[in-house]
Amino acid sequence: MTSWTFPTSSRASWVTASREADRRAELVTRVGALRARLVNACCVAGRDPGELTVVAVTKTFPASDIVTLATLGVLDIGENRDQEARAKIAELATIWPDGRPELRWHFVGRLQSNKARRVAGYAHAVHSVDRVELADALATAVSRLGRPPLNVFVQVSLDADPTRAGVVPSELRTVADAVGAREELRFVGLMAVAPIRADPDRAFAQLAEYSVRIRETYPQASAISAGMSADLEQAVVHGATHVRVGSALLGHRGPAVG
Ligand SMILES: *Cc1c(COP(=O)(O)O)cnc(C)c1O
């Protein structure tokens, strides 16, 4: 009987290479499917797909997926935990020692003020500013780091539950003013997550109304960060400029971490 096998070591690397190729093929398919969904959603809403920024929320997925996404032109990367973001940034620096693509890091999770300085060290934008104290901490961090102004979205709570992330609508103006007052911050717009078990269509319509009101005072704050894998069509109808997409791009992530 002829035995026809690879030597163990090269078989192991062949398996790894084939797994990497499978994952790459999966991400190619998912990126294509997402782009088709967005084009379709824009078509329905009468909008230009060029107005949309896709933020790939890569939490729980490895840095190698970010490399693949970057080769597919997805350069806006979202993370919700500082520690995880910094670990991936450090890993990517070893993969791309020079000439790495310019990724834009979007911080989308709950942020404690004592981590403001760390996040300001790498973030292009923070989508989750929901307190005056956090706005002040980020502004101070930007000025200490001597970095360009940080893009800030004020996160609004659409279910007005004070235990969840986001500022309650009655306090939105106060937080917006705190962001608008600081030259270290660029107030770019509003962010929200549709409440669980609520109609995302109604939630995003409400967010669009807040956006109109805020723009009366801050016309530059025209961005709307809304829409995730399950509800991005509704968000696009209501004017989202930034969709934050995790599972539709990267696959099932299991139970929430952190
Ligand atoms: C995880 C996460 C997303 C992406 O969620 P999916 O449903 O996987 O698309 C978007 N926004 C925030 C704030 C998140 O934490």
Coordinates of C-alpha atoms and ligand atoms in Angstrom, one line a residue:
M1 CA 0.0 0.0 0.0
T2 CA 1.4 3.4 -0.9
S3 CA 1.3 5.9 1.7
W4 CA 1.1 9.4 0.3
T5 CA 1.4 12.0 3.0
F6 CA 3.1 15.3 3.5
P7 CA 5.9 15.4 6.0
T8 CA 4.2 16.5 9.3
S9 CA 5.7 20.0 9.3
S10 CA 4.8 20.9 5.8
R11 CA 1.4 19.4 6.2
A12 CA 0.8 21.6 9.2
S13 CA 1.8 24.7 7.3
W14 CA -0.4 23.6 4.3
V15 CA -3.4 23.2 6.7
T16 CA -2.7 26.7 8.1
A17 CA -2.4 28.2 4.6
S18 CA -5.6 26.6 3.5
R19 CA -7.4 27.8 6.5
E20 CA -6.1 31.3 5.8
A21 CA -7.3 31.1 2.2
D22 CA -10.7 29.9 3.4
R23 CA -11.1 32.8 5.8
R24 CA -10.0 35.2 3.1
A25 CA -12.5 33.8 0.7
E26 CA -15.2 34.1 3.4
L27 CA -14.3 37.8 4.0
V28 CA -14.2 38.5 0.3
T29 CA -17.8 37.1 0.0
R30 CA -19.0 39.0 3.1
V31 CA -17.5 42.3 2.1
G32 CA -19.1 41.9 -1.4
A33 CA -22.5 41.0 0.1
L34 CA -22.4 43.9 2.5
R35 CA -21.5 46.3 -0.3
A36 CA -24.5 45.0 -2.3
R37 CA -26.8 45.4 0.7
L38 CA -25.6 49.0 1.2
V39 CA -26.0 49.9 -2.5
N40 CA -29.5 48.4 -2.4
A41 CA -30.3 50.3 0.8
C42 CA -29.1 53.6 -0.7
C43 CA -31.1 52.9 -3.9
V44 CA -34.3 52.4 -1.8
A45 CA -33.5 55.5 0.2
G46 CA -32.5 57.6 -2.8
R47 CA -29.1 58.2 -1.4
D48 CA -25.5 58.0 -2.8
P49 CA -23.5 55.1 -1.4
G50 CA -20.5 57.3 -1.5
E51 CA -21.9 59.1 1.5
L52 CA -21.6 56.0 3.7
T53 CA -18.6 55.0 5.8
V54 CA -18.5 51.4 6.8
V55 CA -16.9 50.9 10.1
A56 CA -15.9 47.2 10.4
V57 CA -16.4 46.3 14.1
T58 CA -13.7 43.7 14.6
K59 CA -14.1 43.1 18.3
T60 CA -13.3 39.5 19.3
F61 CA -11.8 38.8 15.8
P62 CA -8.0 38.6 15.2
A63 CA -5.7 41.2 13.7
S64 CA -5.3 38.9 10.7
D65 CA -8.9 39.7 9.7
I66 CA -8.1 43.4 9.8
V67 CA -5.2 42.8 7.4
T68 CA -7.6 41.0 5.0
L69 CA -10.2 43.7 5.3
A70 CA -7.6 46.4 4.6
T71 CA -6.6 44.6 1.4
L72 CA -10.3 44.7 0.4
G73 CA -10.4 48.5 1.0
V74 CA -12.1 48.4 4.4
L75 CA -9.9 50.8 6.4
D76 CA -12.3 52.1 9.1
I77 CA -12.0 49.7 12.0
G78 CA -14.2 49.7 15.1
E79 CA -13.3 48.3 18.5
N80 CA -15.3 48.6 21.8
R81 CA -12.5 47.8 24.3
D82 CA -9.3 49.8 24.7
Q83 CA -7.2 46.8 25.7
E84 CA -8.2 44.7 22.7
A85 CA -7.7 47.6 20.3
R86 CA -4.2 48.3 21.6
A87 CA -3.3 44.7 21.4
K88 CA -4.3 44.5 17.7
I89 CA -2.6 47.8 16.9
A90 CA 0.6 46.4 18.4
E91 CA 0.3 43.2 16.4
L92 CA -0.4 45.1 13.2
A93 CA 2.7 47.2 13.7
T94 CA 4.7 43.9 13.5
I95 CA 2.9 42.7 10.4
W96 CA 3.3 46.1 8.6
P97 CA 6.6 47.5 10.0
D98 CA 6.5 50.2 7.3
G99 CA 4.2 51.3 4.6
R100 CA 1.2 50.0 6.4
P101 CA -2.2 51.1 5.1
E102 CA -3.6 54.1 7.0
L103 CA -6.3 52.5 9.2
R104 CA -8.8 54.7 11.0
W105 CA -9.6 53.4 14.4
H106 CA -13.1 54.1 15.7
F107 CA -13.8 53.6 19.4
V108 CA -17.5 52.5 19.7
G109 CA -17.7 51.1 23.2
R110 CA -18.3 52.4 26.7
L111 CA -15.4 54.4 27.8
Q112 CA -14.2 55.3 31.3
S113 CA -12.7 58.7 31.6
N114 CA -9.4 57.3 33.0
K115 CA -8.9 55.5 29.7
A116 CA -9.4 58.7 27.6
R117 CA -5.7 59.3 27.2
R118 CA -5.0 55.8 25.9
V119 CA -7.8 55.9 23.4
A120 CA -6.9 59.4 22.2
G121 CA -3.5 57.9 21.5
Y122 CA -4.8 56.0 18.5
A123 CA -8.4 56.8 17.8
H124 CA -9.5 58.6 14.7
A125 CA -13.0 59.0 16.2
V126 CA -14.8 58.1 19.4
H127 CA -18.5 57.3 18.8
S128 CA -19.5 56.9 22.4
V129 CA -19.1 60.2 24.2
D130 CA -22.1 60.4 26.5
R131 CA -20.9 62.5 29.4
V132 CA -19.4 66.0 30.0
E133 CA -16.7 64.4 32.1
L134 CA -15.6 62.1 29.2
A135 CA -15.6 65.0 26.7
D136 CA -13.4 67.0 29.0
A137 CA -11.0 64.0 29.6
L138 CA -10.7 63.4 25.9
A139 CA -10.0 67.1 25.2
T140 CA -7.4 67.2 27.9
A141 CA -5.8 64.1 26.5
V142 CA -5.7 65.5 22.9
S143 CA -4.0 68.6 24.1
R144 CA -1.4 66.7 26.2
L145 CA -0.7 64.4 23.3
G146 CA -0.4 67.3 20.9
R147 CA -2.4 65.3 18.4
P148 CA -4.9 66.7 15.8
P149 CA -8.4 67.2 17.0
L150 CA -10.3 64.0 17.8
N151 CA -13.6 63.3 15.9
V152 CA -16.4 62.9 18.4
F153 CA -19.9 61.5 18.1
V154 CA -22.2 62.1 21.0
Q155 CA -24.0 58.9 21.8
V156 CA -27.7 59.3 22.5
S157 CA -29.8 56.8 24.4
L158 CA -32.9 56.1 22.5
D159 CA -34.6 54.1 25.2
A160 CA -33.8 56.7 27.9
D161 CA -32.6 54.0 30.2
P162 CA -29.9 55.7 32.3
T163 CA -28.2 52.4 33.0
R164 CA -27.4 51.8 29.4
A165 CA -24.8 53.7 27.3
G166 CA -25.7 57.0 25.7
V167 CA -26.9 60.3 27.1
V168 CA -30.6 60.6 27.7
P169 CA -32.2 63.0 25.3
S170 CA -33.0 65.7 27.9
E171 CA -29.2 65.9 28.6
L172 CA -28.1 65.7 25.0
R173 CA -27.7 69.5 24.6
T174 CA -25.4 69.7 27.7
V175 CA -23.1 67.0 26.4
A176 CA -23.1 68.5 22.8
D177 CA -22.2 71.9 24.3
A178 CA -19.3 70.4 26.2
V179 CA -18.0 68.8 23.0
G180 CA -18.7 71.9 20.9
A181 CA -16.8 74.1 23.3
R182 CA -13.5 72.3 23.0
E183 CA -11.2 73.0 20.1
E184 CA -9.4 69.7 20.8
L185 CA -12.6 67.9 19.7
R186 CA -14.3 67.9 16.4
F187 CA -18.0 67.5 17.0
V188 CA -19.0 65.4 13.9
G189 CA -22.4 64.2 14.9
L190 CA -24.6 61.8 16.8
M191 CA -24.5 58.0 17.4
A192 CA -27.1 55.6 18.7
V193 CA -27.8 51.9 19.0
A194 CA -31.4 50.8 18.4
P195 CA -32.9 49.6 21.6
I196 CA -33.4 45.9 22.0
R197 CA -36.9 44.7 21.0
A198 CA -37.8 48.2 19.7
D199 CA -38.6 49.0 16.1
P200 CA -35.2 50.3 14.6
D201 CA -37.2 52.3 12.1
R202 CA -38.8 54.4 14.8
A203 CA -35.6 54.6 16.8
F204 CA -33.5 55.9 13.9
A205 CA -36.3 58.4 12.9
Q206 CA -36.0 59.8 16.4
L207 CA -32.2 60.0 16.1
A208 CA -32.6 61.9 12.8
E209 CA -34.8 64.4 14.6
Y210 CA -32.2 65.0 17.3
S211 CA -29.6 65.4 14.6
V212 CA -31.7 68.2 12.9
R213 CA -32.0 70.0 16.2
I214 CA -28.4 69.7 17.1
R215 CA -27.4 71.0 13.7
E216 CA -29.3 74.2 14.3
T217 CA -26.5 75.1 16.7
Y218 CA -23.7 72.9 15.3
P219 CA -24.1 72.7 11.6
Q220 CA -20.8 70.7 11.3
A221 CA -22.2 67.9 13.4
S222 CA -24.0 66.4 10.4
A223 CA -22.7 62.8 10.7
I224 CA -25.0 60.0 12.0
S225 CA -23.5 56.8 13.3
A226 CA -26.3 54.3 13.2
G227 CA -27.1 50.9 11.9
M228 CA -25.5 47.5 12.7
S229 CA -25.7 44.2 10.9
A230 CA -29.3 43.7 11.6
D231 CA -30.7 47.1 11.0
L232 CA -28.5 49.0 8.6
E233 CA -31.2 49.4 6.0
Q234 CA -33.4 51.3 8.4
A235 CA -30.5 53.4 9.5
V236 CA -29.7 54.3 5.8
V237 CA -33.3 55.4 5.3
H238 CA -32.9 57.8 8.2
G239 CA -29.7 59.3 7.1
A240 CA -26.9 57.3 8.6
T241 CA -23.5 58.3 7.4
H242 CA -21.5 55.7 9.4
V243 CA -22.8 52.1 9.7
R244 CA -21.0 50.0 12.3
V245 CA -21.0 46.4 11.0
G246 CA -19.6 43.4 12.9
S247 CA -21.2 40.0 12.4
A248 CA -22.3 40.7 8.8
L249 CA -18.7 41.3 7.8
L250 CA -16.9 38.9 10.2
G251 CA -19.3 36.2 11.1
H252 CA -20.8 34.9 14.3
R253 CA -19.0 36.2 17.3
G254 CA -20.6 34.2 20.1
P255 CA -21.9 35.8 23.3
A256 CA -20.9 39.4 24.0
V257 CA -17.5 39.9 25.5
G258 CA -16.8 42.6 28.1
Ligands
LIG1 C1 -20.6 45.2 18.3 C2 -21.1 46.5 17.9 C3 -21.5 46.8 16.6 C4 -21.6 45.7 15.5 O1 -22.7 44.9 15.8 P1 -23.2 43.7 14.8 O2 -24.6 43.5 15.2 O3 -22.3 42.6 14.9 O4 -23.1 44.3 13.4 C5 -21.9 48.1 16.4 N1 -21.9 49.0 17.3 C6 -21.4 48.8 18.6 C7 -21.4 49.9 19.5 C8 -21.0 47.5 18.9 O5 -20.6 47.3 20.2

